[in-house]
Amino acid sequence: MQRLGTQRVFIILLGKSILAVLSLAVVLLLYAEAHAIWYAEYHLGVPTEAEIAALPAAGHLCPLEAGSPYVALADMPLLLRQAVIASAGADFQTRPNLVLPATMAAIIDGRRPDTRITFTVTRHCLQALAPDCCRGLDWHVGNTVFMGRLERTLSRERILDSYLNDSYLGRNAYGVAAAATAHFGKPLADLNIDEIALLLARFQMPRPSERDGERRNYMLDKMLSAGLIDEAQATAARAAPLPAVDTTPRSP
């Protein structure tokens, strides 16, 4: 009987210890977020939410190249918009905004958020708005804080719009409209399935290379898995000829 009482006391003490550790972890996470925001605000010069809200509501959000063509999200091919989500951010439109406690909880729960789209917009917006911000270790802090601010201030559609219109996609082309002309010699609306797949690959590897076929087919597999195209369309797209690889060095 005494042994059972001792075990019960041990279990109660263990439970209280676990709760104390979890409470301390939550407090530390909140402190880390507050410190990161304070540090970014007063030491890094990361644009504030008010400055983000003052950015244009339409057109290029953070243009890095003057004169680049702009196509509104609603006017882009539906397959392109759907395929971008499928290939670079399956949970982009449904996951919570990027705040430290929620992000850490998702990672612990095995649901690591896919931040590639927001991260890309963060990177070129920081370059356009605060080119002297964030060096070395500060780069990680500044990017993390600014990513959260972008998603709290802008709609997901506006972020996706910037991703598609402002990203560098090779051959001195910024945005998908310029890239369609630079890589395929045709307007964005006229791209075929195989060309859309290769255009998606340019977000990861802007410069054409001998591995373009492999990268295009990988994107076609993503589109097929997401149900955006059928097997016959995927087979035909894989068989389509690739554009000639131009080995002339170009830089953004």
C-alpha atoms as one frame of an Amber mdcrd trajectory, in Angstrom:
protein
   0.000   0.000   0.000   2.826   2.327   0.906   4.492   1.461  -2.419   1.364
   2.467  -4.365   1.247   5.752  -2.490   4.876   6.435  -3.338   4.266   5.706
  -7.029   1.264   8.047  -7.053   3.303  10.866  -5.517   6.050  10.242  -8.088
   3.584  10.396 -10.989   2.053  13.631  -9.654   5.482  15.213  -9.234   6.509
  14.060 -12.710   3.346  15.535 -14.241   3.866  18.844 -12.492   7.501  18.912
 -13.644   6.467  18.310 -17.261   3.852  21.085 -17.067   6.442  23.433 -15.567
   8.904  22.666 -18.370   6.225  23.179 -21.050   5.145  26.469 -19.459   8.745
  27.640 -19.378   9.159  26.674 -23.049   6.102  28.760 -24.023   7.406  31.734
 -22.047  10.822  31.422 -23.711   9.225  31.245 -27.178   7.179  34.378 -26.513
  10.265  36.127 -25.192  12.270  35.076 -28.247   9.581  36.452 -30.574   9.358
  39.745 -28.667  13.135  40.093 -28.648  13.376  39.279 -32.373  10.751  41.906
 -33.217  12.401  44.511 -30.965  15.836  43.695 -32.353  14.658  43.856 -35.959
  12.748  47.087 -35.309  15.556  49.045 -33.677  18.785  47.470 -34.928  18.216
  45.999 -38.381  15.933  48.499 -40.087  13.457  45.849 -41.285  10.443  47.602
 -42.874   7.512  47.909 -40.474   3.971  46.675 -41.072   2.920  50.289 -41.693
   5.570  50.618 -44.413   4.454  47.329 -45.963   0.802  48.471 -45.908   1.854
  51.636 -47.772   3.180  49.613 -50.718   1.113  49.704 -53.959  -2.126  47.728
 -53.790  -1.760  46.749 -57.454   1.096  46.398 -59.900   4.630  45.453 -58.905
   5.009  45.170 -55.137   8.801  45.376 -54.862  10.213  45.767 -58.392  13.914
  45.098 -58.789  13.990  45.953 -62.491  12.377  49.097 -63.896  10.070  48.528
 -66.848   9.379  44.825 -66.265   5.956  43.811 -67.618   3.212  43.187 -65.073
   0.288  40.780 -65.368  -2.438  40.773 -62.712  -2.870  37.451 -60.949  -6.427
  37.058 -62.266  -5.164  37.451 -65.853  -2.514  34.746 -65.614  -3.221  31.233
 -66.933  -5.130  29.278 -64.277  -2.861  26.247 -64.732   0.200  28.371 -63.986
  -1.308  29.743 -60.761  -2.408  26.311 -59.596   0.890  24.680 -60.535   2.927
  27.288 -58.642   1.007  26.465 -55.453   1.383  22.722 -56.054   5.132  22.952
 -56.659   6.270  25.682 -54.263   3.771  25.900 -51.422   1.049  23.279 -51.129
  -0.155  24.796 -47.836   0.502  28.417 -48.845  -3.152  29.471 -48.901  -4.339
  27.503 -45.864  -1.612  27.568 -43.186  -1.606  30.166 -40.382   0.438  33.337
 -40.707   4.117  33.039 -39.872   4.414  33.919 -36.190   7.038  32.255 -34.027
   4.873  30.275 -31.536   2.560  28.904 -34.263   5.496  28.064 -36.530   7.389
  26.277 -33.758   4.254  24.355 -32.750   3.730  23.232 -36.352   7.346  22.058
 -36.646   7.130  20.122 -33.366   3.901  18.541 -34.607   5.627  17.454 -37.827
   3.818  20.003 -40.011   6.713  22.153 -41.135   5.197  25.082 -43.081   6.238
  25.533 -46.700   7.498  29.118 -46.824   9.194  29.167 -50.231   6.804  31.651
 -51.847   6.808  34.116 -48.941  10.564  33.677 -48.458  11.251  34.607 -52.091
   9.051  37.720 -51.850  10.733  38.593 -48.538  14.161  38.344 -50.092  13.531
  40.628 -53.055  11.404  43.087 -51.024  14.212  43.470 -48.492  16.622  43.989
 -51.374  14.361  46.655 -52.873  13.200  48.386 -49.672  16.133  47.963 -47.290
  19.263  47.024 -49.264  21.554  47.745 -46.298  19.554  45.581 -43.905  20.688
  42.323 -42.449  24.182  40.894 -42.757  25.557  37.661 -41.379  23.471  36.164
 -38.559  21.175  39.208 -38.643  20.066  38.102 -42.122  18.205  35.126 -40.640
  16.563  37.205 -37.907  15.566  39.974 -40.310  14.146  37.584 -42.900  12.140
  35.646 -40.311  10.625  38.801 -38.806   9.902  40.366 -42.196   8.249  37.176
 -43.487   5.830  37.295 -40.567   5.110  40.973 -41.165   4.402  40.386 -44.854
   1.859  37.674 -44.138   0.171  39.666 -41.374  -0.118  42.742 -43.605  -0.725
  41.454 -47.133  -3.171  38.910 -48.518  -1.816  35.608 -49.777  -3.000  36.590
 -53.266  -0.901  39.787 -53.154   2.165  37.831 -52.040   1.636  35.266 -54.808
   1.166  38.141 -57.285   4.560  39.533 -56.289   6.185  36.096 -56.439   5.035
  35.673 -60.039   5.698  39.240 -61.201   8.919  40.211 -59.394  11.067  37.059
 -59.195  14.185  36.780 -61.331  13.700  33.939 -63.837  16.827  34.029 -65.989
  17.830  35.754 -69.230  17.460  39.168 -67.589  13.733  38.518 -67.117  11.875
  39.542 -63.959   8.438  37.991 -63.617   6.627  35.329 -65.597   5.468  37.656
 -68.386   9.028  38.702 -69.230  10.266  35.130 -68.783   7.697  33.757 -71.248
   9.082  36.054 -73.921  12.738  35.550 -72.970  12.636  31.757 -72.816   9.894
  30.825 -75.290   9.405  33.866 -77.529   5.657  34.062 -76.893   3.134  35.781
 -74.577   2.421  34.224 -71.192  -1.158  33.351 -72.174   0.102  31.211 -75.090
   2.369  28.886 -73.106   1.812  25.151 -73.442   1.797  22.708 -70.524   5.445
  21.727 -71.052   6.471  25.385 -71.190   4.585  26.198 -67.989   6.390  23.319
 -66.283   9.772  24.592 -67.442   8.853  28.136 -66.401   8.128  26.816 -62.891
  11.585  25.235 -62.835  13.103  28.656 -63.513  12.080  29.781 -60.016  14.617
  27.319 -58.598  17.176  27.455 -61.421  16.863  30.627 -63.543  19.669  29.840
 -65.963  18.976  27.258 -68.706  21.095  24.127 -68.487  21.443  20.581 -69.775
  19.240  19.422 -66.867  16.194  21.366 -68.056  14.458  18.177 -69.200  14.828
  16.611 -65.762  13.590  19.753 -64.020  10.635  20.154 -66.402   9.578  16.525
 -65.904   9.785  16.936 -62.127   7.350  19.851 -62.332   5.085  17.850 -64.633
   5.025  15.080 -62.020   3.998  17.654 -59.400   1.201  18.910 -61.654   0.051
  15.351 -62.336   0.072  14.417 -58.629  -1.984  17.519 -57.832  -4.587  16.537
 -60.436  -3.950  19.608 -62.582  -3.197  17.562 -65.711  -3.928  13.969 -66.711
  -1.523  11.201 -67.677  -1.965  11.775 -71.418  -1.157  15.483 -71.077   1.869
  14.708 -68.906   3.172  12.152 -71.422   2.766  14.577 -74.324   4.461  17.373
 -72.367   7.445  15.157 -71.485   7.901  14.392 -75.179   7.857  18.050 -76.249
  11.206  19.452 -77.431  13.108  21.716 -75.067  14.278  25.215 -76.036  17.885
  25.391 -77.141  20.240  26.019 -74.241  21.958  29.400 -74.530  25.310  29.185
 -72.756  26.025  32.927 -73.031  26.595  34.232 -69.466  23.872  36.565 -68.232
  23.356  38.033 -64.800  20.382  39.766 -63.155
